[in-house]
Amino acid sequence: MELLTALATGTIPLTHEALHDWPRPAAARYLRHRLVTCGVLPPIDRHLADLETWLRRRLAAVADHPHEHLLRQFALWHHLPRVRADAARRPLRANAKQYVTQQFTQAQAFLTWLVERGIAPRDVVQAHIDAWYSEHRVHQRHNLRGFLIWAVAHRHLPRRLIVPQPTYQSAASFTQQRRMALLRRYLTEDATPLTSRAAACLLLLYAQPLSRILHLTTDELTTVDGELLLRLGDPPSPVPAPFNELLNQLAAASAHAGTTLLFPGLVAGQPLAYSTLNRRLRKLGFPLIEARVSALRQLVLQAPAPVVADALGYHQTTTARQVAHAGATWSRYAGNEHHAGPRGRT
């Protein structure tokens, strides 16, 4: 009510920027979505809005930091333009804010570590980098790397520094038999909510991350010669029976609710929250990461990695990396003569 009063009396202007600065972010976020849905405010990516609000508050909090200018440049000159460009192309994934905030947090921690030791950024040597890495955990080292690369490239840190390369372990997967057993379960388990069943099948069939599944709309569904197609990339992927029935049910429910979102949330015009769907699937015992990795590896066994990447909306380096893990041997293929999505009955 206080926010509505402030807007009605003109105490604050009716703009996205003013809502960014409102001291209670949850109330501002809820009202923003309502105003966008009603056409009072122009559309804005909700994850971008949340990130901009977070950055404004965090930068205000570090105003007295000795290296505030570096943190401000890293956030506003490096991250924010990239995130805005991504949001202009397609809706941001739910982890976009987390990616930026974690890098900013570790950049602040590293610069504070330097201040505590009386080390100016221009005087940092390799031994200092190595010492910080030895004192901190893997996720902290990983999230600092973006700042170090940026700072070295822009001469805020000495150019001679070597930023350690991250090491990754191959993600776990399971057998094709296990994948098919899970598909049969979620295709036939009527006691499980429709949205959870459909999301599980999208992971198992098309290796789609939850962040993308949540933004799927009825516009991605088309029927050609009686066959349902799902556009995740180019060309659209065929939807096998009986999964096509689940998607048709989702589309019908969306139409009844007056939305194009296949997974609508409680807030008007917004999809179901990432944390909500993630929690529901984990409560069912669904192996989120293993399911997506297993599906992707099976798909690159069926078609060349570039074909799978184009059809499912992946970057080609992602699918190429899974080729070695899957043991695929594709080296050439005929362009424009492929269907990377699953066919036939499950």
mmCIF file of N, CA, C and O in Angstrom, residues 59-141:
data_model
loop_
_atom_site.group_PDB
_atom_site.id
_atom_site.type_symbol
_atom_site.label_atom_id
_atom_site.label_comp_id
_atom_site.label_asym_id
_atom_site.label_seq_id
_atom_site.Cartn_x
_atom_site.Cartn_y
_atom_site.Cartn_z
ATOM 1 N N LEU A 59 26.259 -1.675 -5.062
ATOM 2 C CA LEU A 59 27.215 -0.604 -5.329
ATOM 3 C C LEU A 59 27.079 0.524 -4.305
ATOM 4 O O LEU A 59 28.074 1.150 -3.924
ATOM 5 N N ALA A 60 25.848 0.785 -3.862
ATOM 6 C CA ALA A 60 25.667 1.800 -2.817
ATOM 7 C C ALA A 60 26.322 1.350 -1.512
ATOM 8 O O ALA A 60 26.879 2.169 -0.765
ATOM 9 N N ALA A 61 26.287 0.027 -1.273
ATOM 10 C CA ALA A 61 26.850 -0.507 -0.028
ATOM 11 C C ALA A 61 28.372 -0.479 -0.017
ATOM 12 O O ALA A 61 28.985 -0.477 1.058
ATOM 13 N N VAL A 62 28.995 -0.486 -1.208
ATOM 14 C CA VAL A 62 30.465 -0.492 -1.259
ATOM 15 C C VAL A 62 31.013 0.891 -1.615
ATOM 16 O O VAL A 62 32.164 1.006 -2.041
ATOM 17 N N ALA A 63 30.208 1.932 -1.417
ATOM 18 C CA ALA A 63 30.632 3.288 -1.792
ATOM 19 C C ALA A 63 31.905 3.716 -1.080
ATOM 20 O O ALA A 63 32.684 4.522 -1.612
ATOM 21 N N ASP A 64 32.155 3.173 0.129
ATOM 22 C CA ASP A 64 33.344 3.556 0.891
ATOM 23 C C ASP A 64 34.503 2.577 0.718
ATOM 24 O O ASP A 64 35.544 2.733 1.369
ATOM 25 N N HIS A 65 34.336 1.597 -0.146
ATOM 26 C CA HIS A 65 35.419 0.628 -0.363
ATOM 27 C C HIS A 65 36.580 1.316 -1.095
ATOM 28 O O HIS A 65 36.356 2.100 -2.029
ATOM 29 N N PRO A 66 37.825 1.055 -0.706
ATOM 30 C CA PRO A 66 38.966 1.703 -1.372
ATOM 31 C C PRO A 66 39.017 1.457 -2.874
ATOM 32 O O PRO A 66 39.563 2.281 -3.616
ATOM 33 N N HIS A 67 38.462 0.339 -3.334
ATOM 34 C CA HIS A 67 38.491 0.017 -4.762
ATOM 35 C C HIS A 67 37.082 0.013 -5.349
ATOM 36 O O HIS A 67 36.777 -0.753 -6.263
ATOM 37 N N GLU A 68 36.237 0.929 -4.830
ATOM 38 C CA GLU A 68 34.862 1.029 -5.317
ATOM 39 C C GLU A 68 34.809 1.293 -6.817
ATOM 40 O O GLU A 68 33.932 0.787 -7.519
ATOM 41 N N HIS A 69 35.777 2.075 -7.330
ATOM 42 C CA HIS A 69 35.763 2.401 -8.758
ATOM 43 C C HIS A 69 35.969 1.155 -9.619
ATOM 44 O O HIS A 69 35.374 1.026 -10.697
ATOM 45 N N LEU A 70 36.798 0.218 -9.150
ATOM 46 C CA LEU A 70 36.998 -1.024 -9.897
ATOM 47 C C LEU A 70 35.747 -1.888 -9.877
ATOM 48 O O LEU A 70 35.355 -2.464 -10.897
ATOM 49 N N LEU A 71 35.129 -1.997 -8.724
ATOM 50 C CA LEU A 71 33.907 -2.786 -8.607
ATOM 51 C C LEU A 71 32.792 -2.187 -9.464
ATOM 52 O O LEU A 71 32.036 -2.910 -10.123
ATOM 53 N N ARG A 72 32.712 -0.867 -9.483
ATOM 54 C CA ARG A 72 31.682 -0.205 -10.286
ATOM 55 C C ARG A 72 31.923 -0.435 -11.782
ATOM 56 O O ARG A 72 30.986 -0.728 -12.531
ATOM 57 N N GLN A 73 33.160 -0.325 -12.220
ATOM 58 C CA GLN A 73 33.469 -0.565 -13.630
ATOM 59 C C GLN A 73 33.194 -2.021 -14.015
ATOM 60 O O GLN A 73 32.651 -2.297 -15.079
ATOM 61 N N PHE A 74 33.580 -2.944 -13.146
ATOM 62 C CA PHE A 74 33.363 -4.364 -13.421
ATOM 63 C C PHE A 74 31.871 -4.668 -13.567
ATOM 64 O O PHE A 74 31.463 -5.414 -14.465
ATOM 65 N N ALA A 75 31.053 -4.071 -12.708
ATOM 66 C CA ALA A 75 29.612 -4.335 -12.754
ATOM 67 C C ALA A 75 28.925 -3.605 -13.904
ATOM 68 O O ALA A 75 28.158 -4.217 -14.662
ATOM 69 N N LEU A 76 29.207 -2.298 -14.041
ATOM 70 C CA LEU A 76 28.445 -1.468 -14.977
ATOM 71 C C LEU A 76 29.026 -1.418 -16.379
ATOM 72 O O LEU A 76 28.285 -1.177 -17.349
ATOM 73 N N TRP A 77 30.316 -1.632 -16.522
ATOM 74 C CA TRP A 77 30.927 -1.563 -17.848
ATOM 75 C C TRP A 77 31.144 -2.950 -18.460
ATOM 76 O O TRP A 77 31.167 -3.078 -19.673
ATOM 77 N N HIS A 78 31.315 -3.935 -17.605
ATOM 78 C CA HIS A 78 31.589 -5.280 -18.113
ATOM 79 C C HIS A 78 30.327 -6.151 -18.117
ATOM 80 O O HIS A 78 29.898 -6.622 -19.165
ATOM 81 N N HIS A 79 29.736 -6.364 -16.939
ATOM 82 C CA HIS A 79 28.630 -7.308 -16.840
ATOM 83 C C HIS A 79 27.305 -6.773 -17.373
ATOM 84 O O HIS A 79 26.620 -7.439 -18.161
ATOM 85 N N LEU A 80 26.920 -5.598 -16.920
ATOM 86 C CA LEU A 80 25.579 -5.112 -17.230
ATOM 87 C C LEU A 80 25.315 -4.970 -18.737
ATOM 88 O O LEU A 80 24.252 -5.385 -19.212
ATOM 89 N N PRO A 81 26.238 -4.404 -19.539
ATOM 90 C CA PRO A 81 25.969 -4.333 -20.984
ATOM 91 C C PRO A 81 25.792 -5.717 -21.614
ATOM 92 O O PRO A 81 24.946 -5.895 -22.507
ATOM 93 N N ARG A 82 26.554 -6.698 -21.166
ATOM 94 C CA ARG A 82 26.430 -8.046 -21.719
ATOM 95 C C ARG A 82 25.081 -8.662 -21.364
ATOM 96 O O ARG A 82 24.435 -9.285 -22.205
ATOM 97 N N VAL A 83 24.679 -8.500 -20.108
ATOM 98 C CA VAL A 83 23.409 -9.075 -19.680
ATOM 99 C C VAL A 83 22.248 -8.396 -20.407
ATOM 100 O O VAL A 83 21.285 -9.053 -20.818
ATOM 101 N N ARG A 84 22.327 -7.088 -20.571
ATOM 102 C CA ARG A 84 21.264 -6.381 -21.294
ATOM 103 C C ARG A 84 21.190 -6.829 -22.745
ATOM 104 O O ARG A 84 20.097 -6.967 -23.312
ATOM 105 N N ALA A 85 22.340 -7.054 -23.357
ATOM 106 C CA ALA A 85 22.355 -7.539 -24.740
ATOM 107 C C ALA A 85 21.745 -8.927 -24.837
ATOM 108 O O ALA A 85 20.984 -9.234 -25.773
ATOM 109 N N ASP A 86 22.063 -9.783 -23.862
ATOM 110 C CA ASP A 86 21.471 -11.126 -23.847
ATOM 111 C C ASP A 86 19.954 -11.052 -23.682
ATOM 112 O O ASP A 86 19.203 -11.774 -24.341
ATOM 113 N N ALA A 87 19.494 -10.170 -22.794
ATOM 114 C CA ALA A 87 18.056 -10.033 -22.545
ATOM 115 C C ALA A 87 17.322 -9.497 -23.764
ATOM 116 O O ALA A 87 16.145 -9.799 -23.969
ATOM 117 N N ALA A 88 18.012 -8.716 -24.595
ATOM 118 C CA ALA A 88 17.385 -8.184 -25.809
ATOM 119 C C ALA A 88 17.173 -9.281 -26.849
ATOM 120 O O ALA A 88 16.278 -9.185 -27.688
ATOM 121 N N ARG A 89 18.007 -10.327 -26.782
ATOM 122 C CA ARG A 89 17.888 -11.428 -27.750
ATOM 123 C C ARG A 89 16.869 -12.467 -27.329
ATOM 124 O O ARG A 89 16.099 -12.955 -28.153
ATOM 125 N N ARG A 90 16.864 -12.800 -26.037
ATOM 126 C CA ARG A 90 15.931 -13.812 -25.535
ATOM 127 C C ARG A 90 15.830 -13.655 -24.019
ATOM 128 O O ARG A 90 16.720 -13.070 -23.400
ATOM 129 N N PRO A 91 14.756 -14.179 -23.409
ATOM 130 C CA PRO A 91 14.628 -14.054 -21.948
ATOM 131 C C PRO A 91 15.836 -14.645 -21.230
ATOM 132 O O PRO A 91 16.347 -15.700 -21.612
ATOM 133 N N LEU A 92 16.303 -13.941 -20.219
ATOM 134 C CA LEU A 92 17.443 -14.429 -19.456
ATOM 135 C C LEU A 92 17.074 -15.682 -18.683
ATOM 136 O O LEU A 92 15.928 -15.856 -18.263
ATOM 137 N N ARG A 93 18.052 -16.549 -18.499
ATOM 138 C CA ARG A 93 17.825 -17.731 -17.675
ATOM 139 C C ARG A 93 17.821 -17.335 -16.205
ATOM 140 O O ARG A 93 18.340 -16.296 -15.816
ATOM 141 N N ALA A 94 17.258 -18.219 -15.398
ATOM 142 C CA ALA A 94 17.119 -17.913 -13.981
ATOM 143 C C ALA A 94 18.464 -17.749 -13.290
ATOM 144 O O ALA A 94 18.561 -17.057 -12.278
ATOM 145 N N ASN A 95 19.508 -18.380 -13.832
ATOM 146 C CA ASN A 95 20.823 -18.297 -13.180
ATOM 147 C C ASN A 95 21.659 -17.111 -13.655
ATOM 148 O O ASN A 95 22.813 -16.969 -13.252
ATOM 149 N N ALA A 96 21.092 -16.254 -14.515
ATOM 150 C CA ALA A 96 21.865 -15.112 -15.024
ATOM 151 C C ALA A 96 22.245 -14.160 -13.897
ATOM 152 O O ALA A 96 23.383 -13.692 -13.822
ATOM 153 N N LYS A 97 21.306 -13.880 -13.015
ATOM 154 C CA LYS A 97 21.597 -12.997 -11.884
ATOM 155 C C LYS A 97 22.640 -13.635 -10.972
ATOM 156 O O LYS A 97 23.578 -12.968 -10.522
ATOM 157 N N GLN A 98 22.491 -14.915 -10.707
ATOM 158 C CA GLN A 98 23.427 -15.613 -9.824
ATOM 159 C C GLN A 98 24.849 -15.553 -10.371
ATOM 160 O O GLN A 98 25.811 -15.357 -9.621
ATOM 161 N N TYR A 99 24.982 -15.710 -11.673
ATOM 162 C CA TYR A 99 26.298 -15.681 -12.315
ATOM 163 C C TYR A 99 26.997 -14.343 -12.055
ATOM 164 O O TYR A 99 28.169 -14.298 -11.669
ATOM 165 N N VAL A 100 26.276 -13.247 -12.251
ATOM 166 C CA VAL A 100 26.869 -11.923 -12.079
ATOM 167 C C VAL A 100 27.116 -11.619 -10.602
ATOM 168 O O VAL A 100 28.189 -11.126 -10.230
ATOM 169 N N THR A 101 26.146 -11.905 -9.760
ATOM 170 C CA THR A 101 26.284 -11.558 -8.348
ATOM 171 C C THR A 101 27.422 -12.332 -7.683
ATOM 172 O O THR A 101 28.137 -11.786 -6.835
ATOM 173 N N GLN A 102 27.606 -13.586 -8.068
ATOM 174 C CA GLN A 102 28.693 -14.365 -7.477
ATOM 175 C C GLN A 102 30.055 -13.836 -7.924
ATOM 176 O O GLN A 102 30.999 -13.782 -7.129
ATOM 177 N N GLN A 103 30.162 -13.429 -9.195
ATOM 178 C CA GLN A 103 31.427 -12.863 -9.658
ATOM 179 C C GLN A 103 31.712 -11.529 -8.967
ATOM 180 O O GLN A 103 32.858 -11.259 -8.576
ATOM 181 N N PHE A 104 30.687 -10.712 -8.813
ATOM 182 C CA PHE A 104 30.878 -9.428 -8.129
ATOM 183 C C PHE A 104 31.278 -9.658 -6.678
ATOM 184 O O PHE A 104 32.190 -8.996 -6.160
ATOM 185 N N THR A 105 30.613 -10.586 -6.014
ATOM 186 C CA THR A 105 30.906 -10.861 -4.604
ATOM 187 C C THR A 105 32.353 -11.313 -4.413
ATOM 188 O O THR A 105 33.039 -10.868 -3.481
ATOM 189 N N GLN A 106 32.837 -12.191 -5.291
ATOM 190 C CA GLN A 106 34.215 -12.661 -5.153
ATOM 191 C C GLN A 106 35.214 -11.577 -5.548
ATOM 192 O O GLN A 106 36.309 -11.515 -4.986
ATOM 193 N N ALA A 107 34.852 -10.720 -6.495
ATOM 194 C CA ALA A 107 35.730 -9.587 -6.828
ATOM 195 C C ALA A 107 35.889 -8.668 -5.617
ATOM 196 O O ALA A 107 37.002 -8.232 -5.288
ATOM 197 N N GLN A 108 34.779 -8.398 -4.942
ATOM 198 C CA GLN A 108 34.839 -7.570 -3.736
ATOM 199 C C GLN A 108 35.672 -8.247 -2.654
ATOM 200 O O GLN A 108 36.488 -7.607 -1.987
ATOM 201 N N ALA A 109 35.488 -9.557 -2.490
ATOM 202 C CA ALA A 109 36.237 -10.292 -1.472
ATOM 203 C C ALA A 109 37.739 -10.256 -1.765
ATOM 204 O O ALA A 109 38.562 -10.085 -0.856
ATOM 205 N N PHE A 110 38.090 -10.406 -3.042
ATOM 206 C CA PHE A 110 39.507 -10.393 -3.417
ATOM 207 C C PHE A 110 40.130 -9.017 -3.189
ATOM 208 O O PHE A 110 41.233 -8.899 -2.634
ATOM 209 N N LEU A 111 39.420 -7.963 -3.586
ATOM 210 C CA LEU A 111 39.946 -6.613 -3.409
ATOM 211 C C LEU A 111 40.050 -6.252 -1.920
ATOM 212 O O LEU A 111 40.986 -5.556 -1.502
ATOM 213 N N THR A 112 39.110 -6.733 -1.131
ATOM 214 C CA THR A 112 39.188 -6.520 0.317
ATOM 215 C C THR A 112 40.393 -7.264 0.895
ATOM 216 O O THR A 112 41.096 -6.745 1.785
ATOM 217 N N TRP A 113 40.647 -8.462 0.388
ATOM 218 C CA TRP A 113 41.805 -9.264 0.812
ATOM 219 C C TRP A 113 43.100 -8.504 0.517
ATOM 220 O O TRP A 113 44.022 -8.497 1.329
ATOM 221 N N LEU A 114 43.156 -7.841 -0.630
ATOM 222 C CA LEU A 114 44.346 -7.041 -0.965
ATOM 223 C C LEU A 114 44.493 -5.862 -0.007
ATOM 224 O O LEU A 114 45.605 -5.560 0.456
ATOM 225 N N VAL A 115 43.381 -5.183 0.277
ATOM 226 C CA VAL A 115 43.428 -4.013 1.175
ATOM 227 C C VAL A 115 43.934 -4.427 2.549
ATOM 228 O O VAL A 115 44.764 -3.738 3.163
ATOM 229 N N GLU A 116 43.443 -5.552 3.040
ATOM 230 C CA GLU A 116 43.848 -6.018 4.370
ATOM 231 C C GLU A 116 45.344 -6.308 4.458
ATOM 232 O O GLU A 116 45.932 -6.263 5.540
ATOM 233 N N ARG A 117 45.956 -6.605 3.324
ATOM 234 C CA ARG A 117 47.389 -6.916 3.297
ATOM 235 C C ARG A 117 48.228 -5.760 2.772
ATOM 236 O O ARG A 117 49.442 -5.906 2.551
ATOM 237 N N GLY A 118 47.577 -4.628 2.526
ATOM 238 C CA GLY A 118 48.303 -3.450 2.073
ATOM 239 C C GLY A 118 48.871 -3.590 0.674
ATOM 240 O O GLY A 118 49.914 -2.998 0.360
ATOM 241 N N ILE A 119 48.195 -4.356 -0.181
ATOM 242 C CA ILE A 119 48.677 -4.600 -1.546
ATOM 243 C C ILE A 119 47.820 -3.809 -2.531
ATOM 244 O O ILE A 119 46.596 -3.977 -2.571
ATOM 245 N N ALA A 120 48.428 -2.948 -3.304
ATOM 246 C CA ALA A 120 47.713 -2.212 -4.337
ATOM 247 C C ALA A 120 47.527 -3.124 -5.556
ATOM 248 O O ALA A 120 48.385 -3.976 -5.833
ATOM 249 N N PRO A 121 46.432 -2.995 -6.294
ATOM 250 C CA PRO A 121 46.222 -3.846 -7.465
ATOM 251 C C PRO A 121 47.390 -3.844 -8.449
ATOM 252 O O PRO A 121 47.736 -4.895 -9.002
ATOM 253 N N ARG A 122 48.029 -2.693 -8.664
ATOM 254 C CA ARG A 122 49.145 -2.614 -9.616
ATOM 255 C C ARG A 122 50.373 -3.375 -9.120
ATOM 256 O O ARG A 122 51.289 -3.672 -9.904
ATOM 257 N N ASP A 123 50.414 -3.704 -7.808
ATOM 258 C CA ASP A 123 51.568 -4.398 -7.237
ATOM 259 C C ASP A 123 51.331 -5.898 -7.050
ATOM 260 O O ASP A 123 52.182 -6.594 -6.474
ATOM 261 N N VAL A 124 50.194 -6.384 -7.499
ATOM 262 C CA VAL A 124 49.893 -7.813 -7.342
ATOM 263 C C VAL A 124 50.871 -8.640 -8.182
ATOM 264 O O VAL A 124 51.143 -8.323 -9.343
ATOM 265 N N VAL A 125 51.394 -9.693 -7.583
ATOM 266 C CA VAL A 125 52.274 -10.626 -8.286
ATOM 267 C C VAL A 125 51.631 -12.005 -8.261
ATOM 268 O O VAL A 125 50.630 -12.240 -7.584
ATOM 269 N N GLN A 126 52.235 -12.933 -9.001
ATOM 270 C CA GLN A 126 51.644 -14.257 -9.114
ATOM 271 C C GLN A 126 51.508 -14.953 -7.767
ATOM 272 O O GLN A 126 50.552 -15.696 -7.520
ATOM 273 N N ALA A 127 52.446 -14.699 -6.874
ATOM 274 C CA ALA A 127 52.393 -15.327 -5.550
ATOM 275 C C ALA A 127 51.134 -14.911 -4.782
ATOM 276 O O ALA A 127 50.578 -15.710 -4.013
ATOM 277 N N HIS A 128 50.680 -13.670 -4.993
ATOM 278 C CA HIS A 128 49.458 -13.222 -4.318
ATOM 279 C C HIS A 128 48.241 -13.979 -4.856
ATOM 280 O O HIS A 128 47.367 -14.402 -4.087
ATOM 281 N N ILE A 129 48.180 -14.141 -6.183
ATOM 282 C CA ILE A 129 47.070 -14.892 -6.786
ATOM 283 C C ILE A 129 47.076 -16.323 -6.265
ATOM 284 O O ILE A 129 46.034 -16.876 -5.876
ATOM 285 N N ASP A 130 48.244 -16.938 -6.257
ATOM 286 C CA ASP A 130 48.349 -18.325 -5.806
ATOM 287 C C ASP A 130 47.955 -18.461 -4.337
ATOM 288 O O ASP A 130 47.312 -19.446 -3.942
ATOM 289 N N ALA A 131 48.332 -17.476 -3.524
ATOM 290 C CA ALA A 131 47.986 -17.518 -2.105
ATOM 291 C C ALA A 131 46.475 -17.420 -1.914
ATOM 292 O O ALA A 131 45.885 -18.141 -1.095
ATOM 293 N N TRP A 132 45.837 -16.507 -2.659
ATOM 294 C CA TRP A 132 44.375 -16.378 -2.542
ATOM 295 C C TRP A 132 43.695 -17.681 -2.952
ATOM 296 O O TRP A 132 42.762 -18.142 -2.285
ATOM 297 N N TYR A 133 44.165 -18.279 -4.036
ATOM 298 C CA TYR A 133 43.575 -19.538 -4.508
ATOM 299 C C TYR A 133 43.736 -20.646 -3.473
ATOM 300 O O TYR A 133 42.841 -21.484 -3.286
ATOM 301 N N SER A 134 44.867 -20.668 -2.802
ATOM 302 C CA SER A 134 45.118 -21.735 -1.822
ATOM 303 C C SER A 134 44.261 -21.586 -0.576
ATOM 304 O O SER A 134 43.988 -22.566 0.124
ATOM 305 N N GLU A 135 43.798 -20.361 -0.306
ATOM 306 C CA GLU A 135 43.033 -20.092 0.910
ATOM 307 C C GLU A 135 41.526 -20.203 0.701
ATOM 308 O O GLU A 135 40.769 -20.164 1.691
ATOM 309 N N HIS A 136 41.078 -20.331 -0.526
ATOM 310 C CA HIS A 136 39.641 -20.272 -0.792
ATOM 311 C C HIS A 136 39.142 -21.531 -1.489
ATOM 312 O O HIS A 136 39.914 -22.287 -2.073
ATOM 313 N N ARG A 137 37.841 -21.709 -1.431
ATOM 314 C CA ARG A 137 37.206 -22.911 -1.956
ATOM 315 C C ARG A 137 37.075 -22.857 -3.479
ATOM 316 O O ARG A 137 37.255 -21.814 -4.101
ATOM 317 N N VAL A 138 36.704 -24.019 -4.036
ATOM 318 C CA VAL A 138 36.639 -24.152 -5.494
ATOM 319 C C VAL A 138 35.673 -23.149 -6.103
ATOM 320 O O VAL A 138 35.991 -22.479 -7.097
ATOM 321 N N HIS A 139 34.467 -23.028 -5.537
ATOM 322 C CA HIS A 139 33.483 -22.130 -6.151
ATOM 323 C C HIS A 139 33.928 -20.673 -6.046
ATOM 324 O O HIS A 139 33.625 -19.859 -6.933
ATOM 325 N N GLN A 140 34.673 -20.322 -4.987
ATOM 326 C CA GLN A 140 35.175 -18.955 -4.869
ATOM 327 C C GLN A 140 36.253 -18.681 -5.902
ATOM 328 O O GLN A 140 36.284 -17.605 -6.521
ATOM 329 N N ARG A 141 37.135 -19.649 -6.115
ATOM 330 C CA ARG A 141 38.176 -19.499 -7.143
ATOM 331 C C ARG A 141 37.553 -19.394 -8.529
ATOM 332 O O ARG A 141 37.974 -18.583 -9.362
#
